[in-house]
Coordinates of C-alpha atoms in Angstrom, one line a residue:
M1 CA 0.0 0.0 0.0
T2 CA 1.5 3.3 -1.0
R3 CA 1.7 6.4 1.2
Q4 CA -0.8 8.1 -1.1
D5 CA -3.2 5.2 -0.7
Q6 CA -2.8 5.5 3.1
R7 CA -3.2 9.2 3.3
G8 CA -5.5 10.0 0.4
D9 CA -8.3 11.6 2.4
A10 CA -6.6 15.0 2.6
S11 CA -8.8 16.5 -0.1
A12 CA -11.9 15.3 1.8
G13 CA -10.7 17.2 4.9
R14 CA -9.6 14.1 6.7
R15 CA -5.9 13.2 6.5
L16 CA -5.4 9.7 7.9
A17 CA -2.5 8.9 10.3
E18 CA 0.3 6.6 9.3
V19 CA 0.5 3.4 11.3
D20 CA 4.0 2.0 12.1
P21 CA 4.1 -1.6 10.7
G22 CA 6.3 -2.5 13.7
W23 CA 3.6 -1.8 16.2
G24 CA 1.8 -4.7 17.8
D25 CA -1.7 -5.9 16.9
G26 CA -3.5 -3.9 19.6
T27 CA -1.8 -0.6 18.8
R28 CA -2.5 -1.0 15.0
C29 CA -6.2 -1.9 15.7
V30 CA -6.7 1.2 17.8
H31 CA -5.0 3.7 15.5
A32 CA -5.4 2.4 12.0
G33 CA -7.8 4.4 9.8
H34 CA -8.1 7.3 12.2
P35 CA -7.2 10.9 11.3
V36 CA -4.0 12.6 12.4
A37 CA -4.3 14.7 15.5
V38 CA -5.4 18.3 14.9
P39 CA -6.0 20.7 17.8
G40 CA -9.7 21.3 18.2
E41 CA -10.8 18.4 16.0
P42 CA -12.5 15.3 17.5
V43 CA -10.3 12.4 18.4
V44 CA -12.7 10.1 16.6
A45 CA -14.2 11.4 13.3
G46 CA -17.8 10.7 12.6
P47 CA -19.2 9.0 9.5
V48 CA -19.6 11.1 6.3
L49 CA -23.2 10.7 5.3
S50 CA -23.5 12.9 2.3
T51 CA -24.6 11.5 -1.1
Q52 CA -22.9 14.4 -3.1
Y53 CA -19.9 16.6 -2.7
H54 CA -18.9 20.1 -3.9
L55 CA -17.1 19.8 -7.2
A56 CA -14.0 21.7 -8.3
P57 CA -14.3 24.2 -11.2
P58 CA -14.6 22.5 -14.7
A59 CA -11.0 23.2 -15.5
E60 CA -9.8 21.4 -12.5
A61 CA -9.8 17.7 -11.7
G62 CA -8.9 15.2 -9.0
E63 CA -11.7 15.4 -6.5
A64 CA -11.5 12.6 -4.0
D65 CA -15.3 12.3 -4.0
I66 CA -18.1 13.4 -6.3
Y67 CA -21.0 11.1 -5.6
G68 CA -22.0 8.7 -2.8
R69 CA -21.9 5.6 -4.9
S70 CA -18.4 6.1 -6.1
G71 CA -16.5 7.2 -3.0
N72 CA -16.7 8.0 0.7
P73 CA -14.1 9.1 3.2
T74 CA -15.4 6.7 5.8
W75 CA -15.0 3.8 3.4
R76 CA -11.4 4.8 2.8
A77 CA -10.7 5.1 6.5
L78 CA -11.9 1.5 7.1
E79 CA -10.1 0.3 3.9
Q80 CA -6.8 1.7 5.2
A81 CA -7.3 0.1 8.6
I82 CA -8.1 -3.4 7.2
G83 CA -5.5 -3.1 4.5
E84 CA -2.8 -2.4 7.0
L85 CA -3.9 -5.5 9.0
D86 CA -4.2 -7.7 5.9
G87 CA -1.1 -6.3 4.3
G88 CA -2.6 -5.2 1.0
R89 CA -5.1 -2.9 -0.7
C90 CA -8.6 -3.3 0.7
V91 CA -12.0 -2.7 -0.9
V92 CA -15.1 -2.8 1.4
F93 CA -18.5 -4.1 0.5
P94 CA -22.0 -4.2 2.1
S95 CA -21.6 -7.9 3.0
G96 CA -19.3 -10.8 2.7
M97 CA -21.4 -12.3 -0.1
A98 CA -21.3 -9.0 -2.0
A99 CA -17.5 -9.0 -1.6
I100 CA -17.0 -12.5 -3.0
A101 CA -19.7 -12.2 -5.7
T102 CA -18.0 -9.0 -7.0
L103 CA -14.6 -10.7 -6.9
L104 CA -15.8 -13.7 -8.8
R105 CA -17.6 -11.6 -11.4
A106 CA -14.5 -9.5 -11.9
L107 CA -12.1 -12.4 -12.4
L108 CA -14.1 -15.1 -14.2
R109 CA -15.2 -15.4 -17.8
P110 CA -17.4 -18.1 -19.6
G111 CA -15.6 -21.4 -19.6
D112 CA -13.1 -20.6 -16.8
V113 CA -12.4 -23.1 -14.2
L114 CA -13.1 -22.2 -10.5
V115 CA -12.0 -24.4 -7.6
L116 CA -14.2 -24.2 -4.5
P117 CA -14.1 -25.8 -1.1
S118 CA -16.7 -28.5 -0.9
D119 CA -16.9 -28.0 2.9
G120 CA -16.8 -24.2 3.0
Y121 CA -19.7 -21.7 3.5
F122 CA -22.7 -23.2 1.6
G123 CA -23.9 -19.8 0.4
V124 CA -20.9 -19.4 -1.9
R125 CA -21.6 -22.7 -3.6
E126 CA -25.3 -21.9 -4.0
W127 CA -24.5 -18.5 -5.5
V128 CA -22.0 -19.9 -8.0
R129 CA -24.5 -22.6 -9.1
A130 CA -27.3 -20.0 -9.5
E131 CA -25.3 -17.0 -11.0
L132 CA -22.2 -18.5 -12.6
S133 CA -23.6 -21.5 -14.5
W134 CA -21.2 -20.6 -17.3
V135 CA -18.2 -21.4 -15.1
S136 CA -16.7 -24.9 -14.7
V137 CA -16.5 -25.7 -11.0
R138 CA -14.3 -28.2 -9.2
E139 CA -15.0 -28.8 -5.5
V140 CA -12.3 -30.1 -3.2
P141 CA -12.5 -30.7 0.6
T142 CA -10.4 -28.2 2.6
A143 CA -8.2 -31.0 3.9
G144 CA -7.8 -32.5 0.4
P145 CA -6.5 -34.5 -1.3
W146 CA -5.2 -31.8 -3.5
S147 CA -4.0 -33.7 -6.6
D148 CA -2.1 -31.8 -9.3
D149 CA -4.9 -32.0 -11.8
V150 CA -7.1 -29.9 -9.5
F151 CA -5.2 -26.9 -10.7
D152 CA -5.2 -27.7 -14.4
D153 CA -6.5 -24.7 -16.4
A154 CA -7.9 -23.2 -13.2
V155 CA -8.3 -19.4 -13.2
L156 CA -9.0 -19.0 -9.4
V157 CA -8.7 -21.3 -6.4
L158 CA -10.8 -20.3 -3.4
L159 CA -9.6 -21.6 -0.1
E160 CA -11.5 -21.3 3.2
T161 CA -9.3 -22.1 6.2
P162 CA -10.3 -22.8 8.8
S163 CA -13.4 -24.0 7.0
N164 CA -16.9 -23.2 8.1
P165 CA -18.4 -25.1 9.8
G166 CA -16.0 -28.1 9.9
L167 CA -12.9 -26.2 11.0
D168 CA -10.5 -28.1 8.7
V169 CA -7.3 -26.4 7.6
C170 CA -5.2 -26.4 4.4
D171 CA -1.7 -25.2 3.8
I172 CA -2.0 -21.8 2.3
R173 CA 1.6 -21.4 1.4
E174 CA 1.9 -24.8 -0.4
L175 CA -1.4 -24.6 -2.2
S176 CA -0.7 -21.0 -3.3
R177 CA 2.7 -22.1 -4.7
R178 CA 1.2 -24.9 -6.6
A179 CA -1.8 -22.9 -7.9
N180 CA 0.4 -20.0 -9.0
T181 CA 2.8 -22.4 -10.8
A182 CA -0.2 -23.7 -12.7
G183 CA -1.3 -20.2 -13.6
A184 CA -4.2 -19.8 -11.1
M185 CA -4.8 -17.1 -8.6
V186 CA -5.6 -17.9 -5.0
A187 CA -8.2 -16.3 -2.8
V188 CA -8.5 -17.2 0.9
D189 CA -11.7 -16.7 2.9
N190 CA -10.2 -15.4 6.1
T191 CA -13.5 -14.8 8.0
T192 CA -12.9 -17.3 10.8
A193 CA -9.3 -16.4 11.4
T194 CA -9.4 -12.6 10.9
P195 CA -6.2 -10.7 10.0
L196 CA -4.9 -11.0 13.5
G197 CA -5.2 -14.8 13.4
Q198 CA -3.9 -15.4 9.9
R199 CA -2.3 -13.3 7.0
P200 CA -2.9 -15.2 3.8
L201 CA -1.1 -12.5 1.6
E202 CA 2.1 -13.1 3.6
L203 CA 1.7 -16.8 2.9
G204 CA 1.6 -16.4 -0.8
A205 CA -2.1 -15.9 -1.5
D206 CA -3.2 -13.3 -4.0
I207 CA -6.5 -12.3 -2.5
V208 CA -8.2 -12.2 0.9
V209 CA -12.0 -12.1 1.2
A210 CA -14.0 -12.0 4.4
S211 CA -17.4 -11.4 6.0
D212 CA -16.7 -8.6 8.4
T213 CA -20.1 -9.3 9.9
K214 CA -18.4 -11.9 12.1
A215 CA -15.3 -11.5 14.3
L216 CA -13.7 -8.6 12.6
T217 CA -16.4 -6.2 13.8
G218 CA -17.7 -8.6 16.5
H219 CA -20.7 -6.8 18.0
S220 CA -23.5 -8.6 16.0
D221 CA -24.9 -5.2 14.9
L222 CA -23.8 -4.8 11.2
V223 CA -23.4 -6.6 7.9
L224 CA -20.2 -5.9 6.0
G225 CA -17.4 -7.6 3.9
H226 CA -14.1 -6.8 2.2
V227 CA -11.6 -8.0 -0.3
T228 CA -7.9 -7.2 0.1
V229 CA -5.5 -7.8 -2.8
R230 CA -1.8 -7.4 -3.5
D231 CA -2.3 -6.1 -7.1
A232 CA -3.2 -2.4 -7.5
D233 CA -4.9 -2.9 -10.8
L234 CA -7.2 -5.6 -9.3
A235 CA -8.1 -3.3 -6.5
D236 CA -9.0 -0.6 -9.0
A237 CA -11.1 -3.1 -10.9
L238 CA -13.0 -4.1 -7.8
R239 CA -13.7 -0.4 -7.0
R240 CA -15.0 0.2 -10.5
A241 CA -17.2 -2.9 -10.2
R242 CA -18.5 -1.7 -6.8
T243 CA -19.3 1.7 -8.3
L244 CA -21.0 0.4 -11.4
G245 CA -22.8 -2.5 -9.7
G246 CA -23.9 -0.4 -6.7
A247 CA -22.7 -3.0 -4.1
I248 CA -21.7 -0.2 -1.7
P249 CA -21.5 -0.2 2.1
G250 CA -23.5 2.3 4.1
P251 CA -21.3 5.0 5.6
F252 CA -22.8 4.5 9.1
E253 CA -22.2 0.7 9.1
T254 CA -18.6 1.4 7.8
W255 CA -18.0 3.8 10.6
L256 CA -19.4 1.3 13.1
A257 CA -16.9 -1.3 11.7
L258 CA -14.0 1.1 12.1
R259 CA -15.1 1.8 15.7
S260 CA -15.4 -1.9 16.4
L261 CA -12.0 -2.7 14.9
G262 CA -10.3 -0.8 17.7
T263 CA -11.2 -3.6 20.2
L264 CA -10.4 -6.5 17.9
D265 CA -7.2 -7.5 19.7
L266 CA -8.9 -7.4 23.1
R267 CA -11.9 -9.3 21.9
L268 CA -9.9 -12.1 20.2
G269 CA -7.7 -12.4 23.3
R270 CA -10.7 -13.1 25.6
Q271 CA -12.3 -15.4 23.0
A272 CA -9.1 -17.4 22.6
E273 CA -8.9 -17.7 26.4
N274 CA -12.5 -18.9 26.5
A275 CA -12.0 -21.3 23.6
R276 CA -9.0 -23.0 25.3
A277 CA -11.0 -23.5 28.5
V278 CA -14.1 -24.7 26.6
A279 CA -11.9 -27.1 24.6
E280 CA -10.6 -28.6 27.9
L281 CA -14.3 -29.3 28.8
L282 CA -15.6 -30.6 25.5
R283 CA -12.8 -32.8 24.2
D284 CA -13.3 -35.5 26.9
H285 CA -16.9 -34.9 27.9
P286 CA -19.0 -38.1 27.5
A287 CA -21.9 -36.2 25.8
V288 CA -19.6 -34.9 23.1
R289 CA -18.2 -36.6 20.0
G290 CA -16.3 -35.3 17.0
F291 CA -14.8 -32.3 18.8
R292 CA -12.9 -29.9 16.5
W293 CA -10.8 -26.8 17.3
P294 CA -7.6 -26.2 15.4
G295 CA -6.0 -24.8 18.6
W296 CA -6.3 -28.2 20.4
E297 CA -3.1 -30.2 20.0
G298 CA -5.1 -33.4 19.3
D299 CA -7.1 -31.9 16.5
P300 CA -6.3 -33.3 13.0
A301 CA -5.8 -29.8 11.7
H302 CA -3.6 -28.6 14.5
A303 CA -0.2 -29.1 12.9
A304 CA -1.1 -27.3 9.7
A305 CA -2.9 -24.5 11.7
A306 CA 0.1 -24.0 14.0
R307 CA 2.4 -23.4 11.0
Q308 CA 0.3 -20.6 9.5
M309 CA -2.0 -19.2 12.2
R310 CA -1.0 -16.6 14.7
R311 CA -4.2 -17.2 16.8
F312 CA -6.6 -20.1 16.7
G313 CA -9.9 -18.2 17.1
G314 CA -13.0 -18.7 19.1
V315 CA -15.1 -21.1 16.9
L316 CA -15.3 -24.7 17.9
G317 CA -17.3 -27.7 16.6
F318 CA -18.8 -30.7 18.2
E319 CA -21.6 -33.3 17.9
L320 CA -24.4 -34.2 20.3
P321 CA -26.5 -37.4 19.7
D322 CA -29.3 -35.8 17.7
A323 CA -31.3 -32.6 17.0
D324 CA -33.4 -33.2 20.2
A325 CA -30.2 -33.4 22.3
V326 CA -29.2 -30.0 20.8
R327 CA -32.6 -28.6 21.7
R328 CA -32.3 -29.8 25.3
F329 CA -28.7 -28.5 25.5
L330 CA -29.7 -25.0 24.4
E331 CA -32.7 -24.8 26.6
R332 CA -30.4 -25.5 29.6
C333 CA -27.9 -22.9 28.7
R334 CA -28.2 -19.5 30.4
L335 CA -25.3 -17.8 28.6
V336 CA -25.3 -19.5 25.1
G337 CA -27.8 -18.3 22.6
S338 CA -29.0 -20.0 19.5
A339 CA -27.9 -17.9 16.5
T340 CA -26.5 -18.5 13.0
S341 CA -23.6 -16.1 12.9
F342 CA -20.3 -16.2 14.9
G343 CA -17.5 -14.0 16.2
G344 CA -19.6 -11.8 18.4
L345 CA -19.3 -10.7 22.1
H346 CA -22.0 -13.2 23.1
T347 CA -21.4 -17.0 23.0
T348 CA -23.8 -18.6 20.4
A349 CA -24.4 -22.1 19.0
D350 CA -25.8 -23.1 15.7
R351 CA -27.1 -26.5 14.6
R352 CA -25.8 -26.4 11.1
A353 CA -27.8 -29.3 9.7
R354 CA -30.9 -27.1 9.9
W355 CA -29.4 -24.9 7.1
G356 CA -28.5 -27.8 4.8
D357 CA -24.8 -28.2 5.6
P358 CA -23.6 -31.8 5.1
V359 CA -23.1 -32.5 8.8
P360 CA -24.7 -34.8 11.4
E361 CA -28.0 -33.7 12.8
G362 CA -26.5 -33.1 16.2
F363 CA -23.5 -31.1 15.0
L364 CA -23.1 -27.7 16.7
R365 CA -20.8 -24.8 15.7
L366 CA -20.0 -23.0 18.9
S367 CA -18.8 -19.4 18.8
V368 CA -17.4 -18.4 22.2
G369 CA -17.8 -14.8 23.2
C370 CA -16.3 -12.5 25.8
E371 CA -18.1 -13.7 28.9
D372 CA -16.2 -14.5 32.1
T373 CA -14.3 -17.8 31.4
D374 CA -15.4 -19.6 34.6
D375 CA -19.1 -18.6 34.1
L376 CA -19.1 -19.8 30.5
V377 CA -17.5 -23.2 31.3
A378 CA -19.8 -23.8 34.2
D379 CA -22.8 -23.0 32.0
L380 CA -21.8 -25.4 29.3
R381 CA -21.0 -28.1 31.8
A382 CA -24.4 -27.9 33.4
A383 CA -26.1 -27.9 30.0
L384 CA -24.3 -31.0 28.9
D385 CA -25.1 -33.0 32.1
G386 CA -27.6 -35.7 31.5
I387 CA -27.1 -35.9 27.7
R388 CA -26.2 -39.5 26.7
W389 CA -25.4 -41.3 23.5
P390 CA -27.5 -44.3 22.7

């Protein structure tokens, strides 16, 4: 990211501060995307809500903003912040699906080969089948096997690691090397890990895509997404596609996301602490089978995760005997709500089979929140008591 990219809001009256790449995660999360200190100006700038901007005289050019669909200072502030964390050029969108849909439309042409995770977010596969019927799709489980012919003639390889909801992991560095050698680009869905948990661009991927509705913003009060790329031309193409297609984020939601980003390091720290404690409970509990969490040393994905992840995240998976056992478990919980997103302050659980994921009827995706660790473990333990497998 160039200095001009980072500080390009001067013409909109909001010059963004430069963040030292040597600072730690917490410092960068707090300061990225915020304006430089000016006496008398607010410490935290508010959202820019205008749909139109004053134009320069006809003989002049170079306005930062002219119309609300093509540019907004609040977008650029968040894009700088996320781009600094991801290590590339960020473009924000009104949802994770808008982000990945715009990316796929920008990169793929009729007859192109797209490689998708067969065990990743089901909505992506559904959208591709409905909207990109002219693309040839190959589906591969996140854990493989990744044979050489998977990459033959592929234009784009989409990885999702850890996968949602199964929490399998693939080797980003190795698969990026093999895909690039075969002439394909690699995009990594980094929703579960966040930029603090994993930096795919540093591991050789070309593109990062994420639903920022989840852990990145983490308060369960907005829908947002982003794409971060290494290539400046691709970033420009995505911005043009966003402008022409109208897939633009609301300035207020974007501002909420920037506000929420400041606590990302703190939130992930508590969630990781809670995830470790919950893992200790679940992995040996007689009511639980098929426990998954990449941070657990006994997990099949742990070795690969430990090589590339900086943090293991707060999403776990496990199986209860059946859907009725899940119902009874959730009824007994006082701190765990039934909800279908993840990464928020509140601990939630989702029985994924109800949405059509190819998982057992009793499989639960558990997103641990920021509650007191002892309270959360005690609540889960009490809710699991009395559940038995046939």
